[in-house]
Amino acid sequence: GLYACNGILYNHESPRRGEQFVTKKIIQAVVRIKKGLQEKLVLGNLDMQRDWGYAKDYVEVMWLMLQQEKAEDYVIATGQLSSVRRFVEFAFKAVGISIEWSGEGLHEKGTDTASGRVLVEVSSEFYRPDEKIPLVGDASQAKATLQWSPKTSLNELITIMVKHEETLY
């Protein structure tokens, strides 16, 4: 007689994300670089892809799950893959910097198109090999049953995170 449902939530990001996560590391570095407090951002494999959504959207769907008469389990995700490289590009764009990429793998670099400065480098310390299975979710059941779909695009999410981070400096 216990009402119990599960939500399998794919990556859900927000300004509250911990510093050990790559999304927060990127946002912090981009803001610090823009403010002249950091020279460059050092990452691992820029080709890694994730299904990143906004935590606020995911909290909304968790509430909707709990409002149903019958408890069911749901996958909660955006259904869209995006690379670390694209996340970095959006973050720099949010602070008015355009990045151009050169090289591959461990030799890839991201350069500010206006100044020519290298702002992104890849390090073997953080490099992971490509994953064989893309981590993208299928939230079709949540869409059909709960009439839910994410409201916030990845670009909007990154802008929210950048604006929040800028208030901390």
mmCIF file of C-alpha atoms in Angstrom:
data_model
loop_
_atom_site.group_PDB
_atom_site.id
_atom_site.type_symbol
_atom_site.label_atom_id
_atom_site.label_comp_id
_atom_site.label_asym_id
_atom_site.label_seq_id
_atom_site.Cartn_x
_atom_site.Cartn_y
_atom_site.Cartn_z
ATOM 1 C CA GLY A 1 0.000 0.000 0.000
ATOM 2 C CA LEU A 2 3.027 2.282 -0.090
ATOM 3 C CA TYR A 3 3.131 4.871 -2.882
ATOM 4 C CA ALA A 4 6.614 4.625 -4.367
ATOM 5 C CA CYS A 5 7.984 5.758 -7.707
ATOM 6 C CA ASN A 6 11.475 6.093 -9.112
ATOM 7 C CA GLY A 7 12.981 8.741 -11.288
ATOM 8 C CA ILE A 8 16.110 7.802 -13.187
ATOM 9 C CA LEU A 9 17.489 11.302 -13.657
ATOM 10 C CA TYR A 10 20.209 11.985 -16.182
ATOM 11 C CA ASN A 11 22.722 14.763 -15.491
ATOM 12 C CA HIS A 12 20.832 17.706 -14.043
ATOM 13 C CA GLU A 13 22.882 20.844 -13.621
ATOM 14 C CA SER A 14 22.418 24.150 -11.829
ATOM 15 C CA PRO A 15 24.488 26.922 -10.242
ATOM 16 C CA ARG A 16 24.587 24.736 -7.101
ATOM 17 C CA ARG A 17 26.527 21.973 -8.850
ATOM 18 C CA GLY A 18 29.597 20.865 -6.886
ATOM 19 C CA GLU A 19 33.099 21.866 -7.956
ATOM 20 C CA GLN A 20 34.079 18.239 -8.605
ATOM 21 C CA PHE A 21 31.778 18.144 -11.661
ATOM 22 C CA VAL A 22 33.078 19.168 -15.081
ATOM 23 C CA THR A 23 30.187 21.555 -15.720
ATOM 24 C CA LYS A 24 30.962 23.611 -12.607
ATOM 25 C CA LYS A 25 34.699 23.465 -13.363
ATOM 26 C CA ILE A 26 34.037 24.879 -16.836
ATOM 27 C CA ILE A 27 31.716 27.638 -15.619
ATOM 28 C CA GLN A 28 34.080 28.730 -12.825
ATOM 29 C CA ALA A 29 37.099 28.784 -15.139
ATOM 30 C CA VAL A 30 35.316 30.723 -17.898
ATOM 31 C CA VAL A 31 34.172 33.420 -15.468
ATOM 32 C CA ARG A 32 37.618 33.594 -13.833
ATOM 33 C CA ILE A 33 39.317 33.832 -17.251
ATOM 34 C CA LYS A 34 36.971 36.630 -18.314
ATOM 35 C CA LYS A 35 37.754 38.518 -15.074
ATOM 36 C CA GLY A 36 41.524 37.999 -15.477
ATOM 37 C CA LEU A 37 41.775 35.692 -12.442
ATOM 38 C CA GLN A 38 42.775 32.550 -14.352
ATOM 39 C CA GLU A 39 44.885 31.917 -17.458
ATOM 40 C CA LYS A 40 43.241 28.858 -18.993
ATOM 41 C CA LEU A 41 40.856 25.962 -18.575
ATOM 42 C CA VAL A 42 42.385 22.469 -18.560
ATOM 43 C CA LEU A 43 40.105 19.529 -19.369
ATOM 44 C CA GLY A 44 40.138 15.924 -20.516
ATOM 45 C CA ASN A 45 38.417 14.440 -23.549
ATOM 46 C CA LEU A 46 36.409 17.219 -25.222
ATOM 47 C CA ASP A 47 34.474 14.651 -27.273
ATOM 48 C CA MET A 48 32.786 13.153 -24.188
ATOM 49 C CA GLN A 49 29.033 13.588 -24.502
ATOM 50 C CA ARG A 50 26.303 13.846 -21.898
ATOM 51 C CA ASP A 51 22.590 14.442 -21.698
ATOM 52 C CA TRP A 52 22.635 17.646 -19.611
ATOM 53 C CA GLY A 53 19.417 19.173 -18.305
ATOM 54 C CA TYR A 54 18.464 21.920 -15.848
ATOM 55 C CA ALA A 55 17.830 20.746 -12.273
ATOM 56 C CA LYS A 56 14.857 23.123 -11.935
ATOM 57 C CA ASP A 57 13.110 21.343 -14.835
ATOM 58 C CA TYR A 58 13.850 17.973 -13.211
ATOM 59 C CA VAL A 59 12.428 19.069 -9.854
ATOM 60 C CA GLU A 60 9.224 20.047 -11.650
ATOM 61 C CA VAL A 61 8.879 16.584 -13.189
ATOM 62 C CA MET A 62 9.638 14.902 -9.847
ATOM 63 C CA TRP A 63 6.704 16.835 -8.383
ATOM 64 C CA LEU A 64 4.518 15.752 -11.317
ATOM 65 C CA MET A 65 5.498 12.115 -10.722
ATOM 66 C CA LEU A 66 4.267 12.378 -7.146
ATOM 67 C CA GLN A 67 0.907 13.831 -8.219
ATOM 68 C CA GLN A 68 -0.110 10.737 -10.186
ATOM 69 C CA GLU A 69 -2.752 8.347 -8.869
ATOM 70 C CA LYS A 70 -0.676 5.333 -9.837
ATOM 71 C CA ALA A 71 3.022 5.271 -8.938
ATOM 72 C CA GLU A 72 5.281 4.568 -11.914
ATOM 73 C CA ASP A 73 8.988 4.761 -12.656
ATOM 74 C CA TYR A 74 10.287 7.331 -15.133
ATOM 75 C CA VAL A 75 13.452 8.195 -17.002
ATOM 76 C CA ILE A 76 14.053 11.941 -16.845
ATOM 77 C CA ALA A 77 16.363 13.395 -19.477
ATOM 78 C CA THR A 78 16.553 15.901 -22.303
ATOM 79 C CA GLY A 79 17.113 13.232 -24.944
ATOM 80 C CA GLN A 80 19.915 15.340 -26.447
ATOM 81 C CA LEU A 81 23.627 14.639 -26.342
ATOM 82 C CA SER A 82 26.129 17.463 -26.164
ATOM 83 C CA SER A 83 29.910 17.293 -26.004
ATOM 84 C CA VAL A 84 32.159 18.884 -23.410
ATOM 85 C CA ARG A 85 33.559 20.964 -26.292
ATOM 86 C CA ARG A 86 30.111 22.389 -27.064
ATOM 87 C CA PHE A 87 29.504 23.099 -23.364
ATOM 88 C CA VAL A 88 32.794 25.037 -23.284
ATOM 89 C CA GLU A 89 31.852 26.997 -26.417
ATOM 90 C CA PHE A 90 28.463 27.994 -24.944
ATOM 91 C CA ALA A 91 30.079 29.022 -21.644
ATOM 92 C CA PHE A 92 32.650 31.262 -23.336
ATOM 93 C CA LYS A 93 29.961 32.686 -25.610
ATOM 94 C CA ALA A 94 27.971 33.641 -22.477
ATOM 95 C CA VAL A 95 30.862 35.922 -21.430
ATOM 96 C CA GLY A 96 31.441 37.305 -24.923
ATOM 97 C CA ILE A 97 34.391 35.151 -25.970
ATOM 98 C CA SER A 98 34.443 33.104 -29.172
ATOM 99 C CA ILE A 99 36.568 29.944 -29.187
ATOM 100 C CA GLU A 100 38.266 28.371 -32.204
ATOM 101 C CA TRP A 101 39.554 24.794 -31.947
ATOM 102 C CA SER A 102 42.761 23.332 -33.351
ATOM 103 C CA GLY A 103 44.536 20.012 -32.942
ATOM 104 C CA GLU A 104 43.065 16.700 -31.844
ATOM 105 C CA GLY A 105 42.889 14.587 -28.697
ATOM 106 C CA LEU A 106 45.559 15.499 -26.169
ATOM 107 C CA HIS A 107 46.862 18.198 -28.530
ATOM 108 C CA GLU A 108 43.576 20.039 -28.960
ATOM 109 C CA LYS A 109 43.440 23.683 -27.915
ATOM 110 C CA GLY A 110 40.743 26.325 -27.723
ATOM 111 C CA THR A 111 41.860 29.806 -28.764
ATOM 112 C CA ASP A 112 40.119 33.140 -28.221
ATOM 113 C CA THR A 113 39.385 34.307 -31.779
ATOM 114 C CA ALA A 114 39.758 37.980 -30.799
ATOM 115 C CA SER A 115 43.052 37.860 -28.876
ATOM 116 C CA GLY A 116 44.670 34.670 -30.200
ATOM 117 C CA ARG A 117 45.271 33.504 -26.592
ATOM 118 C CA VAL A 118 44.984 29.787 -25.858
ATOM 119 C CA LEU A 119 42.231 29.526 -23.232
ATOM 120 C CA VAL A 120 41.524 25.777 -23.275
ATOM 121 C CA GLU A 121 43.982 22.900 -23.163
ATOM 122 C CA VAL A 122 43.605 19.140 -22.839
ATOM 123 C CA SER A 123 45.565 17.175 -20.253
ATOM 124 C CA SER A 124 46.165 13.437 -19.955
ATOM 125 C CA GLU A 125 45.504 13.864 -16.224
ATOM 126 C CA PHE A 126 41.790 14.375 -16.962
ATOM 127 C CA TYR A 127 41.544 12.483 -20.258
ATOM 128 C CA ARG A 128 39.110 9.565 -20.440
ATOM 129 C CA PRO A 129 38.869 7.306 -23.460
ATOM 130 C CA ASP A 130 35.718 7.550 -25.559
ATOM 131 C CA GLU A 131 32.729 5.794 -24.105
ATOM 132 C CA LYS A 132 31.171 3.146 -26.295
ATOM 133 C CA ILE A 133 27.561 3.780 -25.205
ATOM 134 C CA PRO A 134 26.237 7.350 -25.360
ATOM 135 C CA LEU A 135 24.613 8.401 -22.074
ATOM 136 C CA VAL A 136 21.397 9.859 -23.439
ATOM 137 C CA GLY A 137 18.003 9.299 -21.853
ATOM 138 C CA ASP A 138 14.586 8.581 -23.289
ATOM 139 C CA ALA A 139 11.958 10.538 -21.354
ATOM 140 C CA SER A 140 9.093 9.561 -23.672
ATOM 141 C CA GLN A 141 7.085 8.007 -20.834
ATOM 142 C CA ALA A 142 7.327 11.234 -18.789
ATOM 143 C CA LYS A 143 6.317 13.207 -21.873
ATOM 144 C CA ALA A 144 3.327 10.961 -22.586
ATOM 145 C CA THR A 145 2.075 10.369 -19.056
ATOM 146 C CA LEU A 146 3.039 13.626 -17.332
ATOM 147 C CA GLN A 147 2.982 15.951 -20.385
ATOM 148 C CA TRP A 148 6.498 16.986 -19.364
ATOM 149 C CA SER A 149 9.429 18.043 -21.455
ATOM 150 C CA PRO A 150 12.433 20.171 -20.476
ATOM 151 C CA LYS A 151 11.790 23.912 -20.707
ATOM 152 C CA THR A 152 15.414 25.050 -20.558
ATOM 153 C CA SER A 153 17.868 24.549 -23.427
ATOM 154 C CA LEU A 154 21.497 23.731 -22.762
ATOM 155 C CA ASN A 155 22.526 27.211 -23.892
ATOM 156 C CA GLU A 156 20.008 28.792 -21.478
ATOM 157 C CA LEU A 157 21.200 26.528 -18.653
ATOM 158 C CA ILE A 158 24.815 27.530 -19.211
ATOM 159 C CA THR A 159 23.855 31.223 -19.286
ATOM 160 C CA ILE A 160 22.036 30.793 -15.940
ATOM 161 C CA MET A 161 25.096 29.101 -14.451
ATOM 162 C CA VAL A 162 27.492 31.757 -15.803
ATOM 163 C CA LYS A 163 25.359 34.680 -14.552
ATOM 164 C CA HIS A 164 25.215 33.128 -11.089
ATOM 165 C CA GLU A 165 28.964 32.494 -11.032
ATOM 166 C CA GLU A 166 29.656 36.092 -12.061
ATOM 167 C CA THR A 167 27.868 37.297 -8.922
ATOM 168 C CA LEU A 168 30.400 35.436 -6.771
ATOM 169 C CA TYR A 169 33.380 37.549 -7.931
#
